[in-house]
mmCIF file of C-alpha atoms in Angstrom:
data_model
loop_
_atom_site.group_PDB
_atom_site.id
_atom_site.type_symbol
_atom_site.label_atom_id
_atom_site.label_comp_id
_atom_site.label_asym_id
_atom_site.label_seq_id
_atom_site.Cartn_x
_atom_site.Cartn_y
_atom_site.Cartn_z
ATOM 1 C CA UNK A 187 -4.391 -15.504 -21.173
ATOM 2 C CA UNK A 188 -6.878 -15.749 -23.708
ATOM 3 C CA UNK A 189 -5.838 -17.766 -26.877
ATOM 4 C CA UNK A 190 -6.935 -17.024 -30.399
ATOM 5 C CA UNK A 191 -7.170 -19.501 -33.178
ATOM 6 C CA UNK A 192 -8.116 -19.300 -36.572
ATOM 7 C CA UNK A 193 -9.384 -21.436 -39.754
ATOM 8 C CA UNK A 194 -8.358 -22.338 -42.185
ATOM 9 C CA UNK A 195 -4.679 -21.417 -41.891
ATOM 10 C CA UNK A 196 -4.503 -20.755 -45.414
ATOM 11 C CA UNK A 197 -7.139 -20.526 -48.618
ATOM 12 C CA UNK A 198 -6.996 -20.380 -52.343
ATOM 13 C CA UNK A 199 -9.926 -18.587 -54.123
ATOM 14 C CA UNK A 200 -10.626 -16.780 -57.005
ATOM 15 C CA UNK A 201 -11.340 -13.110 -57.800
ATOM 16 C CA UNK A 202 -15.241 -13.283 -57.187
ATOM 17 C CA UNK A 203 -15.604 -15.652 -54.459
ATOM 18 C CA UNK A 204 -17.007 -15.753 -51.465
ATOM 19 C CA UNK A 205 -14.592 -15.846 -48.351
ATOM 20 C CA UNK A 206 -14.857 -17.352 -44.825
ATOM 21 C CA UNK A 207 -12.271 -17.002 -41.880
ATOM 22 C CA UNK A 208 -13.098 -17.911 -38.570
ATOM 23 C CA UNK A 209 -11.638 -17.380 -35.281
ATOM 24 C CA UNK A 210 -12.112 -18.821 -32.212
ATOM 25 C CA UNK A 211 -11.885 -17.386 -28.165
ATOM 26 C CA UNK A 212 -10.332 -19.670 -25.872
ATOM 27 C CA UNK A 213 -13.125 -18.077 -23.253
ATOM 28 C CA UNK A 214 -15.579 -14.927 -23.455
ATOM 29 C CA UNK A 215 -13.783 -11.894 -25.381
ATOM 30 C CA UNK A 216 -17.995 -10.354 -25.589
ATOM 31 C CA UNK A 217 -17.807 -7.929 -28.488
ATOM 32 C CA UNK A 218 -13.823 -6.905 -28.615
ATOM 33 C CA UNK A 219 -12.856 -9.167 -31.663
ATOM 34 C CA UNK A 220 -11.115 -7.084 -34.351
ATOM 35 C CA UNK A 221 -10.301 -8.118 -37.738
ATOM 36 C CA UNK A 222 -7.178 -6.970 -39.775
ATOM 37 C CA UNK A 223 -5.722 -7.172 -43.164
ATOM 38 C CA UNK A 224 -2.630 -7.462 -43.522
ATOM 39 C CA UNK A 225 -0.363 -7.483 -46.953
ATOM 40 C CA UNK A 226 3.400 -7.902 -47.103
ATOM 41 C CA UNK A 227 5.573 -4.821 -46.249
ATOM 42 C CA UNK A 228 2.748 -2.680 -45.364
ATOM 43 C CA UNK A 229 1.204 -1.814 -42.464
ATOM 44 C CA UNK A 230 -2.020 -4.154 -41.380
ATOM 45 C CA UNK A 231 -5.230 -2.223 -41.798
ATOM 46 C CA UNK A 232 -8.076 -2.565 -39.300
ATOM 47 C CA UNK A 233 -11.375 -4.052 -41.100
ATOM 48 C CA UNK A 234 -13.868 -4.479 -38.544
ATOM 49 C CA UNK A 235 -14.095 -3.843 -34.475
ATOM 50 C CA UNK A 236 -16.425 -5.015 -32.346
ATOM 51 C CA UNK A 237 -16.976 -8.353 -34.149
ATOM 52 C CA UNK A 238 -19.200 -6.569 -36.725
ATOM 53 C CA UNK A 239 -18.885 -2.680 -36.727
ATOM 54 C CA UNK A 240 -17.002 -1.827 -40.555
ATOM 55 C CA UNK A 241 -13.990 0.458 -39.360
ATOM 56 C CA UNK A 242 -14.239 4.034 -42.030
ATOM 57 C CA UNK A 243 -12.985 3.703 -45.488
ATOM 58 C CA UNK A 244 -13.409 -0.052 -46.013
ATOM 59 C CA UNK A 245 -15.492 -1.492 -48.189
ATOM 60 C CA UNK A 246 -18.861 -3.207 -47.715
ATOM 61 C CA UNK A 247 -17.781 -6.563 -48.861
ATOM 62 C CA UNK A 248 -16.145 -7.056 -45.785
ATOM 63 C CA UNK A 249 -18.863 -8.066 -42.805
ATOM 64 C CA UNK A 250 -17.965 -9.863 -39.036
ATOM 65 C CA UNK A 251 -20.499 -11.671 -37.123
ATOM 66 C CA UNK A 252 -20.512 -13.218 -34.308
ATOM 67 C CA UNK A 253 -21.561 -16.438 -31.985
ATOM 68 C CA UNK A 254 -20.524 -16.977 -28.406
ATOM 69 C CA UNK A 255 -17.114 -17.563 -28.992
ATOM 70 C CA UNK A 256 -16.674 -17.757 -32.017
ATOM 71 C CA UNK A 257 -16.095 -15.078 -34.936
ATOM 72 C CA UNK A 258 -16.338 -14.994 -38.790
ATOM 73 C CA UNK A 259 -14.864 -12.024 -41.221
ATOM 74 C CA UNK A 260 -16.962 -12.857 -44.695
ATOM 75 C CA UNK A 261 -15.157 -11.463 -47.501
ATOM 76 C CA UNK A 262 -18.622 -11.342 -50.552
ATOM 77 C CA UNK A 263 -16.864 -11.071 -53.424
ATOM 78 C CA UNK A 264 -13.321 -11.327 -53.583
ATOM 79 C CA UNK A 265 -11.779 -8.612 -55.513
ATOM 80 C CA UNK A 266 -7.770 -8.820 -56.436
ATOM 81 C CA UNK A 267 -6.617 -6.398 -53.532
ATOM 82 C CA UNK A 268 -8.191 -8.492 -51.091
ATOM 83 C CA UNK A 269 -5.210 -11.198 -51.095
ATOM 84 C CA UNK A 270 -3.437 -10.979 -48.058
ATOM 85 C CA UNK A 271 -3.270 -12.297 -44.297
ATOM 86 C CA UNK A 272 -6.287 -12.009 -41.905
ATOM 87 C CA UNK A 273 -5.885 -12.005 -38.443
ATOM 88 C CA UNK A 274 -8.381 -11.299 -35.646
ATOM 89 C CA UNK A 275 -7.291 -10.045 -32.490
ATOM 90 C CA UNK A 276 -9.262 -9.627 -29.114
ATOM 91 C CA UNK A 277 -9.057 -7.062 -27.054
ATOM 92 C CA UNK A 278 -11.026 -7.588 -24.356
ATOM 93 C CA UNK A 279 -8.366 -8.821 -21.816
ATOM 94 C CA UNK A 280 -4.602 -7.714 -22.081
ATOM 95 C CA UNK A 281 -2.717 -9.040 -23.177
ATOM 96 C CA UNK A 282 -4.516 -8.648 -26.669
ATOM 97 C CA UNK A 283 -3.363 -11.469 -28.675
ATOM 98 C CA UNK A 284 -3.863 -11.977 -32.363
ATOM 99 C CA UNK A 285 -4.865 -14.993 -33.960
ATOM 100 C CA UNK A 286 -2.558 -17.103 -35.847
ATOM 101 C CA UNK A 287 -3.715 -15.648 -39.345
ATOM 102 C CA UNK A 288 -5.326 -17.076 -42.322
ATOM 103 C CA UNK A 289 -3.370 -16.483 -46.079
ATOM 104 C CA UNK A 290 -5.253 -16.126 -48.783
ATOM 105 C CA UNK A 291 -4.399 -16.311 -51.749
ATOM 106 C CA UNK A 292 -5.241 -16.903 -55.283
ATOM 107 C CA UNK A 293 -6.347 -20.107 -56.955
ATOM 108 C CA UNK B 179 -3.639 13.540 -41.617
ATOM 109 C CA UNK B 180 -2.620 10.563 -38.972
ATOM 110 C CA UNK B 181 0.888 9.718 -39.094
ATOM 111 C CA UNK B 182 2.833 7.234 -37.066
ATOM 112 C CA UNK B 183 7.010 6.871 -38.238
ATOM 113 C CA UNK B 184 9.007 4.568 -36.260
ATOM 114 C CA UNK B 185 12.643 4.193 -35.266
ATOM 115 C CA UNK B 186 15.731 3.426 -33.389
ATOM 116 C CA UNK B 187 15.631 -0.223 -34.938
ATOM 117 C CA UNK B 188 18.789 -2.321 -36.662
ATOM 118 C CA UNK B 189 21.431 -4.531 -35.324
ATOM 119 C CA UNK B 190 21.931 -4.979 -31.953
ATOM 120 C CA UNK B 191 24.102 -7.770 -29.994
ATOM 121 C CA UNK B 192 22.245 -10.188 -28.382
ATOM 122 C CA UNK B 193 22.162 -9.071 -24.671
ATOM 123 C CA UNK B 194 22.095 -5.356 -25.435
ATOM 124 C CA UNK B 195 19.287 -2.984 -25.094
ATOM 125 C CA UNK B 196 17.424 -1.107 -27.276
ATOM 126 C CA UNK B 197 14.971 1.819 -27.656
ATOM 127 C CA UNK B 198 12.635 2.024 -30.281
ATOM 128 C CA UNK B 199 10.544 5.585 -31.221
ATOM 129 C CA UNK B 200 7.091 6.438 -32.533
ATOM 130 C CA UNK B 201 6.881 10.074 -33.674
ATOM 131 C CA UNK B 202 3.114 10.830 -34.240
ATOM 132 C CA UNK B 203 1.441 14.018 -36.084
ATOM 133 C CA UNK B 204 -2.199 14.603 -36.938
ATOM 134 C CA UNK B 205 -3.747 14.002 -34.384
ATOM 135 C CA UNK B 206 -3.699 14.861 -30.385
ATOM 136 C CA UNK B 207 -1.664 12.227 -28.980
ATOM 137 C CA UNK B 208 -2.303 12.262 -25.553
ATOM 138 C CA UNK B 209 -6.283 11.576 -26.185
ATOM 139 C CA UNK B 210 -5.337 7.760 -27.073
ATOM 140 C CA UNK B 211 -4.134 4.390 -26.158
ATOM 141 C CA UNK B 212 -0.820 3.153 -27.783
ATOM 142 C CA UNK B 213 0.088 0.211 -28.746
ATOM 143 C CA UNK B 214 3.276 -2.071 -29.945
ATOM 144 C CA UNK B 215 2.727 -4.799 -32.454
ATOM 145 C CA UNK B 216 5.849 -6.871 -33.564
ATOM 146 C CA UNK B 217 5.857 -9.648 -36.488
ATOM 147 C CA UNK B 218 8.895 -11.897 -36.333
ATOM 148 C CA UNK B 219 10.438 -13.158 -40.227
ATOM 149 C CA UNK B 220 7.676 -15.526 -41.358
ATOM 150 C CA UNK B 221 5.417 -15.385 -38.595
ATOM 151 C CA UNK B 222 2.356 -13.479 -37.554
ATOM 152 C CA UNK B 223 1.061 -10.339 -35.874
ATOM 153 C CA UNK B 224 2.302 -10.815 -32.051
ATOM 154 C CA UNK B 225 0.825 -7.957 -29.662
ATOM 155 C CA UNK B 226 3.648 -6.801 -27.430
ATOM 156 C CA UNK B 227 2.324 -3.560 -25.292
ATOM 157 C CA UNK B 228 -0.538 -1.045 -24.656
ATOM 158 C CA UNK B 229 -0.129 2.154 -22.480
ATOM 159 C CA UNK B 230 -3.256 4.342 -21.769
ATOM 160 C CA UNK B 231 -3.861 7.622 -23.026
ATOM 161 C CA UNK B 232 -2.230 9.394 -20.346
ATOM 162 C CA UNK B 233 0.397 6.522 -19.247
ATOM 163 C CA UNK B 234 0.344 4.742 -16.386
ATOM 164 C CA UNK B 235 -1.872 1.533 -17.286
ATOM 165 C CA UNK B 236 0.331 -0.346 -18.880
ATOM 166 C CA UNK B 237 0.315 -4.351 -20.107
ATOM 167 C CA UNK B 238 2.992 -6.076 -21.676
ATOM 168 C CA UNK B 239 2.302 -10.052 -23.362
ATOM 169 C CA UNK B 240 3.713 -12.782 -21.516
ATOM 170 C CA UNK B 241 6.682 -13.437 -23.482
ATOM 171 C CA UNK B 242 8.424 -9.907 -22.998
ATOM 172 C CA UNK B 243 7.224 -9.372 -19.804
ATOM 173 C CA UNK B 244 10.230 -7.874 -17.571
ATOM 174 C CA UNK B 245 12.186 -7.030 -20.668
ATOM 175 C CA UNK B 246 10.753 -4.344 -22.023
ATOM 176 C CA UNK B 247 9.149 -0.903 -20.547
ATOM 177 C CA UNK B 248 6.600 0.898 -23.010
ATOM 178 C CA UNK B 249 6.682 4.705 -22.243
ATOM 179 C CA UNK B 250 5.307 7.879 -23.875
ATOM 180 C CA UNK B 251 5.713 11.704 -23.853
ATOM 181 C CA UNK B 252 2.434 13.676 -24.442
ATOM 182 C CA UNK B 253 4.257 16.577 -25.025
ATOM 183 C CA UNK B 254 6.803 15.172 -27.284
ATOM 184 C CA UNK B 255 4.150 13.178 -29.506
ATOM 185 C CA UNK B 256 6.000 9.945 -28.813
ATOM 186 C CA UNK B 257 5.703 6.881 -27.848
ATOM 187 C CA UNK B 258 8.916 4.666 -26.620
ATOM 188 C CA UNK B 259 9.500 0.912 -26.111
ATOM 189 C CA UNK B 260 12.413 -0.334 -24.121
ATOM 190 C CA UNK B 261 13.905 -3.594 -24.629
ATOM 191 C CA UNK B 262 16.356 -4.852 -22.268
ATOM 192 C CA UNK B 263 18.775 -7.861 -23.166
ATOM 193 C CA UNK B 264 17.672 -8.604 -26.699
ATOM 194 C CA UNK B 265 17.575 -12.221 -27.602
ATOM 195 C CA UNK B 266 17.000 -13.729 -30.985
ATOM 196 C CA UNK B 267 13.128 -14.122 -29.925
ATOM 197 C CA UNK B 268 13.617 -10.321 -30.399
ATOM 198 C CA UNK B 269 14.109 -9.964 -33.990
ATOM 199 C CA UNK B 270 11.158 -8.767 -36.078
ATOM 200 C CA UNK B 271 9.679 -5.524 -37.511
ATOM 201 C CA UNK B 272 8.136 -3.734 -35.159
ATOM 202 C CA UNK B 273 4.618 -1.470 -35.427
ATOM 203 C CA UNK B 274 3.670 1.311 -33.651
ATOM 204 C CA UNK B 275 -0.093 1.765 -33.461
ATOM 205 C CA UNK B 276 -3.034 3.768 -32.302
ATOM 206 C CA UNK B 277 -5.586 2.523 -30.806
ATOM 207 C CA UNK B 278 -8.859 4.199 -31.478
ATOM 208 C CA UNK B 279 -9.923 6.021 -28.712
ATOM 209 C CA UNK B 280 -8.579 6.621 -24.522
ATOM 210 C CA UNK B 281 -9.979 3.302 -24.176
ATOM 211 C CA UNK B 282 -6.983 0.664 -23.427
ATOM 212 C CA UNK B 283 -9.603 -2.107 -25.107
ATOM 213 C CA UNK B 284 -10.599 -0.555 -28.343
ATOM 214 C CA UNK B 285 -9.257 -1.513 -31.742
ATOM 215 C CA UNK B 286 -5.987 -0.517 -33.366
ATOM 216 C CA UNK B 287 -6.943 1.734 -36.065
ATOM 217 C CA UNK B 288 -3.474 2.888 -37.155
ATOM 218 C CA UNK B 289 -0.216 1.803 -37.993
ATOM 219 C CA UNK B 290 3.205 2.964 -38.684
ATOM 220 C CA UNK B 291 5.454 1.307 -41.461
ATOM 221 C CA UNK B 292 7.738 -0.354 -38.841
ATOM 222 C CA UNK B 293 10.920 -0.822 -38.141
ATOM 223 C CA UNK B 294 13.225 -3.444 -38.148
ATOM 224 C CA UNK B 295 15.012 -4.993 -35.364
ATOM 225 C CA UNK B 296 17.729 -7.507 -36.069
ATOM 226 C CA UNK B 297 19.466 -9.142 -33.066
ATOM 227 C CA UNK B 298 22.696 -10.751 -34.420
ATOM 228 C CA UNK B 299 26.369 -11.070 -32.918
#
């Protein structure tokens, strides 16, 4: 199985700042990295697919890149909805498992 | 527009089994991959099950493999997820979700709200 870890496990920033998460492939997942949001007692909310395609309806701060294994969801400017749990998921090779998340929350 | 309402969760005896329910409207079911998504108390997203559009590709994660069945019923709009003798591993909301196209590997684009399943004597 393909294993999924993320950094840092948790972050304090301010409204304005600019956000980093990482994740990491324990072997080739190509392209099928997916980042989610996730606030508490809602549903998570898809953010970007394919390591770096912006899923309809979210906004432009949020961008994915990629390199090899390894994945990054860059949040530009931190705006006071965005606090909440990130998590990226692969879904290149069932079973699909999600990173451990990264919290962030505010300074 | 899409909607995905779970149920069938609550309190159930360790042991027991359980069946949980996805109703979906909005859009046609049977032209997508399904997925189950379950977040114990306190801990993260944990990917359970996929089925494929049409139903019989299914994959299950390692921990819950044997134990539960994911089903669905194209022309009921719903999508099922059997679990057989609960444990306390077991306890945890759990999401229904679409994926976004018939593809089993492309990216869950919506949720439901969840329900909760408590496993308890």
């Amino acid at each position: 199985d393909i294993q999924m870890t993320q950094s840092p496990s948790s972050l304090s920033a301010s409204v304005g700042d600019r956000v980093t998460i990482t994740c990491r492939a324990s072997q080739t997942v190509a392209n099928y990295l997916n980042w989610y949001q996730h606030k508490s007692g809602e549903a998570p909310r898809l953010l970007i697919y394919g390591a770096s395609s912006l899923q309809s309806g979210v906004p432009s701060r949020f961008t994915g890149s990629e390199s090899g294994t390894y994945f990054t969801l860059t949040i530009s400017t931190l705006q006071p909805e965005d606090f909440a749990t990130y998590y990226c998921q692969q879904t290149y090779s069932a079973p699909f498992t999600f990173g451990p998340g990264t919290k962030v929350d505010i300074k | 527009q899409v909607q995905l309402v779970e149920s069938g969760g609550g309190v159930v005896q360790p042991g027991r089994s359980l069946r949980l329910s996805c109703a979906v409207s909005g859009f046609t079911f049977g032209s997508y991959a399904m997925h189950w998504v379950r977040q114990a108390p306190g801990k993260g997203l944990d990917w359970v099950s996929v089925i494929s559009y049409d139903g019989p590709h299914k994959y299950y994660a390692d921990s819950v493999k044997g134990r539960l069945t994911i089903s669905r019923d194209n022309s009921k709009n719903t999508l099922f997820l059997q679990i057989h003798n609960v444990t306390s591993d077991d306890t945890g909301v759990y999401y229904c979700a679409r994926g976004k196209s018939t593809a089993l590997s492309a990216a869950v684009d919506s949720w439901g709200q969840g329900t909760l399943v408590t496993v308890s004597s």
